[in-house]
PDB file of C-alpha atoms in Angstrom:
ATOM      1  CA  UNK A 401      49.315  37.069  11.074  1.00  0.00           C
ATOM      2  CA  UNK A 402      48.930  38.259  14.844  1.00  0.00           C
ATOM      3  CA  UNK A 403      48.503  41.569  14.302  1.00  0.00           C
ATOM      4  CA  UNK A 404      46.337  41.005  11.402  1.00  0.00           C
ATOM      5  CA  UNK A 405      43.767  39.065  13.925  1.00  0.00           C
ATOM      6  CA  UNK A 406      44.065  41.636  16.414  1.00  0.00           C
ATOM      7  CA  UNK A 407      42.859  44.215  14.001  1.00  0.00           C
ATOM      8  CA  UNK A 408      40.199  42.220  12.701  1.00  0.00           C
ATOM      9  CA  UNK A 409      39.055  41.640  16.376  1.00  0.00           C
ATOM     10  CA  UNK A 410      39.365  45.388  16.867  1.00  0.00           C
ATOM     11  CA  UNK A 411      37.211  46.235  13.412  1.00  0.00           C
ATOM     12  CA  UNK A 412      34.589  43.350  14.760  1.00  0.00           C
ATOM     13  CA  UNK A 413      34.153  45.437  18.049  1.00  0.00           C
ATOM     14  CA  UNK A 414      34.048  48.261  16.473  1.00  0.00           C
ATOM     15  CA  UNK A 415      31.492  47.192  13.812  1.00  0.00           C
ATOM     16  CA  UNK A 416      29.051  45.015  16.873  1.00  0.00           C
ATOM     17  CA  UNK A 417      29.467  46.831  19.390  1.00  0.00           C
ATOM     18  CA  UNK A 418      30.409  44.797  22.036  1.00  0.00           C
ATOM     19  CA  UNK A 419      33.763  42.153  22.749  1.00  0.00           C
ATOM     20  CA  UNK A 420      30.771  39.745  22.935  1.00  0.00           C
ATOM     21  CA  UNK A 421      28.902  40.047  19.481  1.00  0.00           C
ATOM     22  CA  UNK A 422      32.685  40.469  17.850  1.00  0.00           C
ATOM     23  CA  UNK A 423      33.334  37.168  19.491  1.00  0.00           C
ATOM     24  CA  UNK A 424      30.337  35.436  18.052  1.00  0.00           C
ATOM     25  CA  UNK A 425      31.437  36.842  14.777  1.00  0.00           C
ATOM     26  CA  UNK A 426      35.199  36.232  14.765  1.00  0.00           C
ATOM     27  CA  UNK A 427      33.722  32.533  16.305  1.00  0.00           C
ATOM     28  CA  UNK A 428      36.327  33.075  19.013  1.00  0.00           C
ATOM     29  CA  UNK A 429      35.626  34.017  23.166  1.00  0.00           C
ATOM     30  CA  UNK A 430      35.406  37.378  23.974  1.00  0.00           C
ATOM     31  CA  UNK A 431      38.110  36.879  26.536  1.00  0.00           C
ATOM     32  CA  UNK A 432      40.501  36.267  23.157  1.00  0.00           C
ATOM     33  CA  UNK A 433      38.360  39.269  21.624  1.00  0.00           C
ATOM     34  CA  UNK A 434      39.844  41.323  24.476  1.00  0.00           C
ATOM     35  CA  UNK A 435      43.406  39.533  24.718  1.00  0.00           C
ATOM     36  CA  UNK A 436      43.429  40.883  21.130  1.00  0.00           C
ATOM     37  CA  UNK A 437      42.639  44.493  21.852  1.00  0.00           C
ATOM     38  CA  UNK A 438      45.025  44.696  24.284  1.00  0.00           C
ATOM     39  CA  UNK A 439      47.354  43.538  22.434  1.00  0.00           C
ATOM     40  CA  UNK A 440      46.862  46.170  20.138  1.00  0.00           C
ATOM     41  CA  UNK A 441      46.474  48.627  22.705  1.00  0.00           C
ATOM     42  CA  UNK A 442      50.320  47.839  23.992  1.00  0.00           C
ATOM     43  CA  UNK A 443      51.870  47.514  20.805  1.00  0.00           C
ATOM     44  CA  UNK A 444      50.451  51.290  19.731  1.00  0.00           C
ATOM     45  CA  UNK A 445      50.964  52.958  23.324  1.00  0.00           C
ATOM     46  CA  UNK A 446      47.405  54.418  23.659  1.00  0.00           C
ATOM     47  CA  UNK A 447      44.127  53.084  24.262  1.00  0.00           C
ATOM     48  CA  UNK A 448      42.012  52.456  20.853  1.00  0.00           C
ATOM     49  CA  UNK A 449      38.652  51.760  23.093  1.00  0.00           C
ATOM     50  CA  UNK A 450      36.846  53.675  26.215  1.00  0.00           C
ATOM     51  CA  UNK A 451      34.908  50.677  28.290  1.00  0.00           C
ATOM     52  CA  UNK A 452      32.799  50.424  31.104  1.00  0.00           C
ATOM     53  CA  UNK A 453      30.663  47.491  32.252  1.00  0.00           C
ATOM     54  CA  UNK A 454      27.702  48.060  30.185  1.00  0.00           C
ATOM     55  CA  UNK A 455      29.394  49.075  26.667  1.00  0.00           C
ATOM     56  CA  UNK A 456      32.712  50.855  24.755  1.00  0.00           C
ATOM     57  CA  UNK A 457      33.547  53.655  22.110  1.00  0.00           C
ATOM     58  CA  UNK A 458      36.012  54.775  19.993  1.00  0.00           C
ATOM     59  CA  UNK A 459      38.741  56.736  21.393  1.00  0.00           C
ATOM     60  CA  UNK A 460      40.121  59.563  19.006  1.00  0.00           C
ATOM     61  CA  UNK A 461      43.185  57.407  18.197  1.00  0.00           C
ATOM     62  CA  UNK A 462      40.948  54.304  17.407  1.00  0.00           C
ATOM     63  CA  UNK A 463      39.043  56.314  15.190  1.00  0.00           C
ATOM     64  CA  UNK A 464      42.215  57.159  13.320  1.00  0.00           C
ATOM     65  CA  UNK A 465      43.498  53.553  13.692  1.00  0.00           C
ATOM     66  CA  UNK A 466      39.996  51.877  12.467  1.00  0.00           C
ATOM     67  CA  UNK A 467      40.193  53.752   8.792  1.00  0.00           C
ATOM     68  CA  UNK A 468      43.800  52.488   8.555  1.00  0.00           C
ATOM     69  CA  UNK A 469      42.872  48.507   9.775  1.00  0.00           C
ATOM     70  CA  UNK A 470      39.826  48.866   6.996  1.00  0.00           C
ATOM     71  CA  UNK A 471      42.045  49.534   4.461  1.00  0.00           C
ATOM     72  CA  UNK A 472      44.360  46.849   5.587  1.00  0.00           C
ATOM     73  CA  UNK A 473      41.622  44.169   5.735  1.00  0.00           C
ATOM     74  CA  UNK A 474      40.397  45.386   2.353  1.00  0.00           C
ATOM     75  CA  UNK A 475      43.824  44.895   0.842  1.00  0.00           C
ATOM     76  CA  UNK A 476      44.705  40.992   2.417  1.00  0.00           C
ATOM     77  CA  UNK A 477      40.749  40.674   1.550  1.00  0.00           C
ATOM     78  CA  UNK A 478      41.837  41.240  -2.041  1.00  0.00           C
ATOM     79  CA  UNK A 479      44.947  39.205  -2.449  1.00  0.00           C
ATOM     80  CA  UNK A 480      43.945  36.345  -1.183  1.00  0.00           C
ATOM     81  CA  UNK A 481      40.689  37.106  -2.981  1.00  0.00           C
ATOM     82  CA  UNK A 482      43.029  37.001  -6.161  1.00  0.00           C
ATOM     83  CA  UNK A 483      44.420  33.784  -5.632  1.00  0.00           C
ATOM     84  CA  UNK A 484      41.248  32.232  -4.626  1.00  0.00           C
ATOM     85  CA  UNK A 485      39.979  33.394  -7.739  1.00  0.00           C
ATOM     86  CA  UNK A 486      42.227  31.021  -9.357  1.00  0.00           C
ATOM     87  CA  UNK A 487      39.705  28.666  -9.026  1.00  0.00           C
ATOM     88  CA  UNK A 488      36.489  30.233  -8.167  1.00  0.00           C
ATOM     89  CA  UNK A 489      35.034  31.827 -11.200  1.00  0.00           C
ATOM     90  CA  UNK A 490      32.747  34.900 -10.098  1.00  0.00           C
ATOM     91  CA  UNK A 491      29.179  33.748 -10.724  1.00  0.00           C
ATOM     92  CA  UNK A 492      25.475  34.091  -9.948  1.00  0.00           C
ATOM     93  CA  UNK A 493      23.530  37.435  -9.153  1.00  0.00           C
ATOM     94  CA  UNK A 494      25.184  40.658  -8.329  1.00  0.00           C
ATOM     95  CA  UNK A 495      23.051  42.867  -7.021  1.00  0.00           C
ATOM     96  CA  UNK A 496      23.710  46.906  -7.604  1.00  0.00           C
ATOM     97  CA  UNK A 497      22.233  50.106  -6.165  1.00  0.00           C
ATOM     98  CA  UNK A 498      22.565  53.439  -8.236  1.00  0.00           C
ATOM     99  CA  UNK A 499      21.090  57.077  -8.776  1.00  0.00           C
ATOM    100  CA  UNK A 500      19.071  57.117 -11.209  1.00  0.00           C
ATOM    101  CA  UNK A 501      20.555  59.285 -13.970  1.00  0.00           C
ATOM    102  CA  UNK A 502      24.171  58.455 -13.424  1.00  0.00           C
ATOM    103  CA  UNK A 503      22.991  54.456 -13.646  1.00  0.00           C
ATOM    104  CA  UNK A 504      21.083  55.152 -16.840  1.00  0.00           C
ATOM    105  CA  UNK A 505      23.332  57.208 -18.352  1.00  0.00           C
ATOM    106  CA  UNK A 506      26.473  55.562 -17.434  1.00  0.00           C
ATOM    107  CA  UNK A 507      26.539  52.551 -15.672  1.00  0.00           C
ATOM    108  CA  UNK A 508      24.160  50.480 -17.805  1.00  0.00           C
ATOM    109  CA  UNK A 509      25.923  51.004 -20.681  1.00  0.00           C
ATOM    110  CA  UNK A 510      29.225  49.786 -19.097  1.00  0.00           C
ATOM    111  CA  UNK A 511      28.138  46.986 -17.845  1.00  0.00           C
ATOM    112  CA  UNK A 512      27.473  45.568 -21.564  1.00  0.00           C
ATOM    113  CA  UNK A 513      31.422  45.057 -21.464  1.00  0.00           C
ATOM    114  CA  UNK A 514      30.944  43.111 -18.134  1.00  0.00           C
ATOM    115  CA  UNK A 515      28.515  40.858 -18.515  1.00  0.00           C
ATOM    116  CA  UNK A 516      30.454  39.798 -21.802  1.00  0.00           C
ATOM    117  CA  UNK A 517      33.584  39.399 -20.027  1.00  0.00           C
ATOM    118  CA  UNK A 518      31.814  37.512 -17.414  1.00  0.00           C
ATOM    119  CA  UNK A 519      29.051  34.967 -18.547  1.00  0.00           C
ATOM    120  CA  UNK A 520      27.990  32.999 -15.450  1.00  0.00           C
ATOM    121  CA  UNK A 521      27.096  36.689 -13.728  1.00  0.00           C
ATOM    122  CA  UNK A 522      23.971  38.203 -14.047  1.00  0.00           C
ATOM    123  CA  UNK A 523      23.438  41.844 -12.817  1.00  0.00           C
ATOM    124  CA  UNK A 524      20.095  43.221 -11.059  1.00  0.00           C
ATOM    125  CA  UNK A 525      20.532  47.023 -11.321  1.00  0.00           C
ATOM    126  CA  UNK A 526      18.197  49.179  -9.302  1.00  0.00           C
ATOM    127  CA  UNK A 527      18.168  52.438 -10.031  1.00  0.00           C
ATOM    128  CA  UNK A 528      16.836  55.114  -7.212  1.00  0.00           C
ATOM    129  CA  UNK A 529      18.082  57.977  -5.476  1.00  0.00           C
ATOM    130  CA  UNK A 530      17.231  56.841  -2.177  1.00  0.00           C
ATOM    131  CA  UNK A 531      19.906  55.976   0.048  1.00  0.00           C
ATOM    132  CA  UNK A 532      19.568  51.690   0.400  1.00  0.00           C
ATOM    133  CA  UNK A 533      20.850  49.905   3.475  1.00  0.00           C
ATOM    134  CA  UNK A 534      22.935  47.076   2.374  1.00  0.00           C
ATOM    135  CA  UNK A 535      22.242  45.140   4.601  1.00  0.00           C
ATOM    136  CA  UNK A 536      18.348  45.360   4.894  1.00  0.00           C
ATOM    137  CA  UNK A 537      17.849  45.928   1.160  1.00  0.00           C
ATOM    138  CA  UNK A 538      19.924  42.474   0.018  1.00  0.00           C
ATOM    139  CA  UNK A 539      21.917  45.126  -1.821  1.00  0.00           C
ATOM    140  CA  UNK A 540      26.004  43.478  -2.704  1.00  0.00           C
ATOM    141  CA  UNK A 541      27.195  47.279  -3.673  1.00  0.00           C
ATOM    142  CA  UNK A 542      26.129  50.780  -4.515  1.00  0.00           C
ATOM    143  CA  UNK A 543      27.029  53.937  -6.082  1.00  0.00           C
ATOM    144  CA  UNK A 544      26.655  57.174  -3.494  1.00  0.00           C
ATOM    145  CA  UNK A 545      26.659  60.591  -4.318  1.00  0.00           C
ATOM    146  CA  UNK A 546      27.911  63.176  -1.341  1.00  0.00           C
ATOM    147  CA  UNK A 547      29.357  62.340   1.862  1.00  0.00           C
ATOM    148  CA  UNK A 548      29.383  59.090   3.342  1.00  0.00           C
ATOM    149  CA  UNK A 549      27.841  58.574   7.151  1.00  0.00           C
ATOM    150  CA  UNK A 550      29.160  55.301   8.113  1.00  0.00           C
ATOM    151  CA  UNK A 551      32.587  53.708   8.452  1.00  0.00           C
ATOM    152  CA  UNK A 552      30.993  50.330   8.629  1.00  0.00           C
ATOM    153  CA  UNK A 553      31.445  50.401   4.837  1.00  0.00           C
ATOM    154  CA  UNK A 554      34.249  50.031   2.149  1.00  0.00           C
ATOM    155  CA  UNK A 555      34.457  53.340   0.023  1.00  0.00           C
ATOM    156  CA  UNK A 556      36.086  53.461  -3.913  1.00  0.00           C
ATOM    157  CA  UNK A 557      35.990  56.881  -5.204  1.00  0.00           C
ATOM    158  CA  UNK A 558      34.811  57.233  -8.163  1.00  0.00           C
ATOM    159  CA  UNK A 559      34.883  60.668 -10.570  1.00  0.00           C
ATOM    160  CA  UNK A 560      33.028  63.767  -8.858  1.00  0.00           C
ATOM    161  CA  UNK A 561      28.927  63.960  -9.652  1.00  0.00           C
ATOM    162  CA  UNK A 562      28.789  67.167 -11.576  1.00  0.00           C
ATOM    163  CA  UNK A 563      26.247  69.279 -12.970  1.00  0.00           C
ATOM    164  CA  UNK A 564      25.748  71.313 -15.905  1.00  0.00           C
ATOM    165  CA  UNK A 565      23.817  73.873 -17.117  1.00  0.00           C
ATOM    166  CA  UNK A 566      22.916  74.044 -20.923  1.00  0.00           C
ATOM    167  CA  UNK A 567      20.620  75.556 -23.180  1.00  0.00           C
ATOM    168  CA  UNK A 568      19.986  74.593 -27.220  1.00  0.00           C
ATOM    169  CA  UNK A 569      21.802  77.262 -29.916  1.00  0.00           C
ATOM    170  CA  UNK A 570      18.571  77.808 -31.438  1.00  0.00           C
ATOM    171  CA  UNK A 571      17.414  79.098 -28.090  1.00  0.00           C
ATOM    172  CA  UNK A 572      20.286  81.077 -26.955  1.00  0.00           C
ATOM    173  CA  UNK A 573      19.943  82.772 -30.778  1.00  0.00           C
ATOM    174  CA  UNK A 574      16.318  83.822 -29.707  1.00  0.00           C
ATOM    175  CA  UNK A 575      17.057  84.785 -25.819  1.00  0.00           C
ATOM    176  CA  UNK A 576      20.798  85.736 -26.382  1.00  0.00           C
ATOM    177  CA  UNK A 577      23.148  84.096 -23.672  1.00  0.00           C
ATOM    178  CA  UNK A 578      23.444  84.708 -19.713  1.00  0.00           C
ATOM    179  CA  UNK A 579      26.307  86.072 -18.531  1.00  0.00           C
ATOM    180  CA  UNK A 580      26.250  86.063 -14.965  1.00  0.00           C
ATOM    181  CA  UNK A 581      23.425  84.833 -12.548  1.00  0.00           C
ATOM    182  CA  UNK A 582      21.150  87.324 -12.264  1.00  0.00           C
ATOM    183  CA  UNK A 583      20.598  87.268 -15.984  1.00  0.00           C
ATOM    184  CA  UNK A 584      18.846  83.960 -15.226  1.00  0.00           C
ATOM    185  CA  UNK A 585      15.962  86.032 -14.401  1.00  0.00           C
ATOM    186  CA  UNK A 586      15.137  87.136 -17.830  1.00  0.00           C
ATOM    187  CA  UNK A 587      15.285  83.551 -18.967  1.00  0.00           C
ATOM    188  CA  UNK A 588      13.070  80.571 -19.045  1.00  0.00           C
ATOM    189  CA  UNK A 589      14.318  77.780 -16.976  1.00  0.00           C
ATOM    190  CA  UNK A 590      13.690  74.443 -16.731  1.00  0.00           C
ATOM    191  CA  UNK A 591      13.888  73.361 -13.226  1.00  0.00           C
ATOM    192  CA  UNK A 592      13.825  69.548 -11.459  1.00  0.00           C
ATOM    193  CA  UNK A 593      10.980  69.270  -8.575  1.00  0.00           C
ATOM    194  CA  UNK A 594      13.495  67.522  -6.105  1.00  0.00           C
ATOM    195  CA  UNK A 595      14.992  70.951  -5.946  1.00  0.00           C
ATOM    196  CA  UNK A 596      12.877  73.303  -4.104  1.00  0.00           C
ATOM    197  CA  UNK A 597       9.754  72.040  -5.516  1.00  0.00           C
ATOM    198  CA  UNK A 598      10.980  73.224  -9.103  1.00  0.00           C
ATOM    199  CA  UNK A 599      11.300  77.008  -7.939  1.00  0.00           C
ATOM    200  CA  UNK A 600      15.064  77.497  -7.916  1.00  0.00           C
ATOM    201  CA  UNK A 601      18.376  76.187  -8.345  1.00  0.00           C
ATOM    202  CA  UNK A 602      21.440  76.313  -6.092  1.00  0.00           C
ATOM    203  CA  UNK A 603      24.838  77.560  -8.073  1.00  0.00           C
ATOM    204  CA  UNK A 604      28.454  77.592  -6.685  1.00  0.00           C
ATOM    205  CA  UNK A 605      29.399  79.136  -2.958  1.00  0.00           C
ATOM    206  CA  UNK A 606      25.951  78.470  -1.809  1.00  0.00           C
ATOM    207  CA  UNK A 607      24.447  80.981  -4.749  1.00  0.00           C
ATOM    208  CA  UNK A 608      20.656  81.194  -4.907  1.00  0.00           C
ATOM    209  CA  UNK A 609      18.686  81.263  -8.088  1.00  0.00           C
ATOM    210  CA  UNK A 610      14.784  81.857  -7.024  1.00  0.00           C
ATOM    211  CA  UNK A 611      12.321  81.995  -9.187  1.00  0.00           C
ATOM    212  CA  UNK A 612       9.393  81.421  -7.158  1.00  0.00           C
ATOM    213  CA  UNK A 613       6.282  80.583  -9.420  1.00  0.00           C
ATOM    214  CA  UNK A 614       8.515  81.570 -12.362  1.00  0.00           C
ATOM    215  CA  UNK A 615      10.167  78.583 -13.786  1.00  0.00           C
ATOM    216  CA  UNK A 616       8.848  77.678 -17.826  1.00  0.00           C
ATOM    217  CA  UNK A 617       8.896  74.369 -16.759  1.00  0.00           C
ATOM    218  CA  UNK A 618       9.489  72.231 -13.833  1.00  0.00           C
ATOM    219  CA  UNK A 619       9.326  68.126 -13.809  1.00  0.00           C
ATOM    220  CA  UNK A 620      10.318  65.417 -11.592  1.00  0.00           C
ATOM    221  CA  UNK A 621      12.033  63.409 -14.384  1.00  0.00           C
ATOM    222  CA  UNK A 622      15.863  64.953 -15.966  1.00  0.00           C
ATOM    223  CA  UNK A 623      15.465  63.313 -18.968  1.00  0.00           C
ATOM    224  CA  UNK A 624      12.476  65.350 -19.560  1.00  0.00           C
ATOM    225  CA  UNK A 625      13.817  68.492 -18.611  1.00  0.00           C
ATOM    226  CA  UNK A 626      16.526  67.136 -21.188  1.00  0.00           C
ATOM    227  CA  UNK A 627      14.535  66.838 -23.774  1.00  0.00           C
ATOM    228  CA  UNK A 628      13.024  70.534 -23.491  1.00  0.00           C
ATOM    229  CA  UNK A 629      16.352  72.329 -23.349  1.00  0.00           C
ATOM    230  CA  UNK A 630      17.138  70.334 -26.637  1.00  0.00           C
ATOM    231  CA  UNK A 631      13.724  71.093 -28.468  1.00  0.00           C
ATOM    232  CA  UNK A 632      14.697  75.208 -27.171  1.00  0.00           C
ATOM    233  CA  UNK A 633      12.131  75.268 -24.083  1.00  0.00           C
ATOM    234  CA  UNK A 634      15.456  76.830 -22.256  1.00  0.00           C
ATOM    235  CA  UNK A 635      17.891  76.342 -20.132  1.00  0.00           C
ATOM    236  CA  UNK A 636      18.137  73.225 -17.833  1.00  0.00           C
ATOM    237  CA  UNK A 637      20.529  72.113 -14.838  1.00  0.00           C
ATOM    238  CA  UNK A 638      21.257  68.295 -14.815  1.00  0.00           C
ATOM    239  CA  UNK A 639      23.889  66.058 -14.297  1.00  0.00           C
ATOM    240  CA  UNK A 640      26.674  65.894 -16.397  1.00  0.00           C
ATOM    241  CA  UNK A 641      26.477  62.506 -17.353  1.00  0.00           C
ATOM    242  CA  UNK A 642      22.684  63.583 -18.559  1.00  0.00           C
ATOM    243  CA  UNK A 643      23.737  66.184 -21.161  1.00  0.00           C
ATOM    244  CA  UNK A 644      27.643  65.269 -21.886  1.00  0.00           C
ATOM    245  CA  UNK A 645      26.669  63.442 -24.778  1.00  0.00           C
ATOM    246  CA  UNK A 646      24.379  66.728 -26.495  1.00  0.00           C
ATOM    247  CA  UNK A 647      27.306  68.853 -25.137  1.00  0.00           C
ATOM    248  CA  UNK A 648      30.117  67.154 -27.124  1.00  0.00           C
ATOM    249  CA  UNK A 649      27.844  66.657 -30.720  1.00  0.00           C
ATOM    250  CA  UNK A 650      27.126  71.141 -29.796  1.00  0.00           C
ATOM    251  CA  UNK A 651      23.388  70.222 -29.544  1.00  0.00           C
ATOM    252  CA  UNK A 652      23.357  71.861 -26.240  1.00  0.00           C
ATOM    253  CA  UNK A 653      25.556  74.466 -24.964  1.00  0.00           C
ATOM    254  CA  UNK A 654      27.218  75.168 -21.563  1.00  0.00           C
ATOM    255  CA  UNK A 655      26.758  78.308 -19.276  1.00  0.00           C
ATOM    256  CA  UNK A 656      27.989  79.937 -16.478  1.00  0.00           C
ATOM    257  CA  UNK A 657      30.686  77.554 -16.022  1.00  0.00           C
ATOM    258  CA  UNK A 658      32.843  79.397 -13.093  1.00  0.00           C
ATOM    259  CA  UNK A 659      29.196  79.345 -10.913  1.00  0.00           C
ATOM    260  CA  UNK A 660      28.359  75.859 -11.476  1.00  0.00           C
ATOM    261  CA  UNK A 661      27.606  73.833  -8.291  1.00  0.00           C
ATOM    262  CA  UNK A 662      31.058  72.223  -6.859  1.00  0.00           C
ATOM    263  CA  UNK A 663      30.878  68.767  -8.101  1.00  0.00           C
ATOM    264  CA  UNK A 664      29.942  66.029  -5.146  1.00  0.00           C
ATOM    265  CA  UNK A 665      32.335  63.311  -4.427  1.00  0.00           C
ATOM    266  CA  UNK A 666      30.568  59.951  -5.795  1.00  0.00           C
ATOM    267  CA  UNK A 667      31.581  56.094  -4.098  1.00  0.00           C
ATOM    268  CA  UNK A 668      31.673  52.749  -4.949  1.00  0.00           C
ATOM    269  CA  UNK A 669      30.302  51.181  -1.561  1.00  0.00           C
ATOM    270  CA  UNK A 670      30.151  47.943  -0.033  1.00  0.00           C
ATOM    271  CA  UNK A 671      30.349  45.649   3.269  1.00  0.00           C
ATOM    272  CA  UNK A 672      34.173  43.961   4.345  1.00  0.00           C
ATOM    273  CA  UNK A 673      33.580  40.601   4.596  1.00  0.00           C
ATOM    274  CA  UNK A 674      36.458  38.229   5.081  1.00  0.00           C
ATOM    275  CA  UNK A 675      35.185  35.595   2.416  1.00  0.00           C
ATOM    276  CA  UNK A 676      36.032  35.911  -0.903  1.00  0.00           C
ATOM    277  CA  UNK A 677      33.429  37.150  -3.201  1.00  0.00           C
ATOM    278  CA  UNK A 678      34.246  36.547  -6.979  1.00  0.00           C
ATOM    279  CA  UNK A 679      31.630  38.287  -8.180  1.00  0.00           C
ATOM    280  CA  UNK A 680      31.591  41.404  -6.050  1.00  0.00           C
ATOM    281  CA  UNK A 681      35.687  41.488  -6.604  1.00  0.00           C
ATOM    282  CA  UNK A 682      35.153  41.609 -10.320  1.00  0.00           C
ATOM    283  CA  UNK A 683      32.707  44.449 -10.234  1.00  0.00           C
ATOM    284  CA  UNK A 684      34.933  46.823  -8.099  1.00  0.00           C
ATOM    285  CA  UNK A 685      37.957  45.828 -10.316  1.00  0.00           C
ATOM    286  CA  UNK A 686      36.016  46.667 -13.646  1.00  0.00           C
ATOM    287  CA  UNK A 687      34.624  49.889 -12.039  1.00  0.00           C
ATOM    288  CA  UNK A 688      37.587  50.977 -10.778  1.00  0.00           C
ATOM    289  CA  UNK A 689      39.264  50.241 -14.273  1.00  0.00           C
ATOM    290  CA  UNK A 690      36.566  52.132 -16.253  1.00  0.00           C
ATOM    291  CA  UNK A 691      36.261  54.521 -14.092  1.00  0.00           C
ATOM    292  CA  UNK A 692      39.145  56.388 -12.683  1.00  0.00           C
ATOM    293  CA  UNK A 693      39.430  59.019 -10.664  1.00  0.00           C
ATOM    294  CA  UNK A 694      40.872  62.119 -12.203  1.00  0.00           C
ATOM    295  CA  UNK A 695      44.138  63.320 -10.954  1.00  0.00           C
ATOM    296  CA  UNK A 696      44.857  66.218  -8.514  1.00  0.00           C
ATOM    297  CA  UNK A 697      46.318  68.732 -10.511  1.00  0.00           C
ATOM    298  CA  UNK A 698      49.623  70.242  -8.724  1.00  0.00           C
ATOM    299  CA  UNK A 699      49.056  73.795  -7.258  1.00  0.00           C
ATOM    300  CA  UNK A 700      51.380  76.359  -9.900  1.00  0.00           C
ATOM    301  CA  UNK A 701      54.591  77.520  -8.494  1.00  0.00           C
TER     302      UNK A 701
END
């Protein structure tokens, strides 16, 4: 239980700032706050923390050593989490962050099984593709897409974001089919504003598709740009979990798959917090649960 307090002092200095905001948070004296550190510091042989008088970083090591107490914290967070929620049932508002297609697409529709299993939750799901602030923006998790800035926060991977580009039968009949990029040039394409202002697309390995004042069709909304590609407008770029279902019944077909974009990582985020929090702990144990990260396949012999 020692060292466990010394590395929560050590994450509360890291996270404030200062041995004296850590020590209003840990409710403690900053003189334990540093007792704690180097305590830590003497058991590990190096220093975790560069100080002066007026404030203290990270040194490499305690960098390394933070992302390791995080995921320590997270797990004694969760067992005793588990046995608290022998008796606290999760209730009352959860309130989630998510991009906007993915959440429609996906989320939503899993959180039917949720709210069943779970009656005295209710879920507020806001749906953007603006990165919230947790903190400021009252948010208890969110779903992020790409790399994550701060390791204030507690990251789940979830399954890569990927993308795929589609057109209708009908139209591929009419246009024929692309084989490589450059045939995109003869096509029509359907292209999001967010990207370029709707004149281009970026493929795989950084590939450049311009088509500057070309694109058929360009719209802020994907579901739009969905329903185009499906009615033969041709051929849209979206998310995965936007077309997926129209890919699997054949009403849309997929293209150039080896120059597709690399999918992006995607996270389940949220803030440690040494309370339990039923509610919160049941939503990252269903996610996780429904949605599982894909293997590694081994490299071939």
């Amino acid at each position: 239980m020692e060292t466990l307090r010394c590395m929560r002092a050590f994450v509360a200095v890291a996270d404030h700032g200062s041995f004296s905001r850590a020590a209003v948070h840990l409710q403690v004296s900053a003189v334990m706050v540093g007792k704690y550190i180097q305590q830590l510091e003497a058991h590990l042989g190096t220093a975790l923390l560069q100080r002066n008088t007026r404030r203290q970083r990270l040194t490499e090591a305690g960098v390394a050593y933070l992302a390791g107490c995080r995921q320590v914290l997270e797990q004694v967070q969760q067992a005793e989490a588990s046995v608290a929620g022998l008796q606290l049932q999760p209730r009352g508002l959860l309130r989630v962050s998510a991009p906007t297609t993915w959440g429609s697409c996906v989320l939503a529709p899993a959180l039917a099984s949720l709210l069943q299993a779970q009656p005295l939750v209710n879920i507020e799901l806001d749906l953007s593709n603006r990165t919230v602030d947790l903190i400021e923006d009252g948010f208890d998790a969110a779903i992020r897409v790409g790399a994550l800035p701060s390791g204030a926060l507690v990251a789940r991977a979830l399954p890569p974001y990927a993308m795929s580009l589609c057109a209708s039968p009908a139209y591929l009949r009419r246009r024929g089919t692309p084989q490589v990029p450059s045939d995109l040039a003869a096509h029509d394409c359907l292209s999001h504003l967010a990207w370029r202002g709707g004149h281009g697309w970026q493929l795989a390995n950084g590939e450049l598709v311009d088509w500057e004042g070309q694109a058929r069709l360009s719209s802020n909304d994907g579901q739009a740009l969905r329903m185009a590609a499906l009615a033969g407008a041709g051929l849209v770029l979206q998310p995965t979990a936007l077309l997926g279902e129209d890919i699997a019944a054949g009403r849309l077909v997929t293209l150039l798959a080896d120059h597709l974009p690399v999918p992006r990582p995607m996270n389940l985020i949220y803030l440690p917090d040494r309370r339990p929090r039923p509610r919160l702990q049941c939503f990252v144990e269903f996610m996780l649960a429904r949605f599982p990260v894909p293997p590694v396949p081994e490299p071939a012999p």
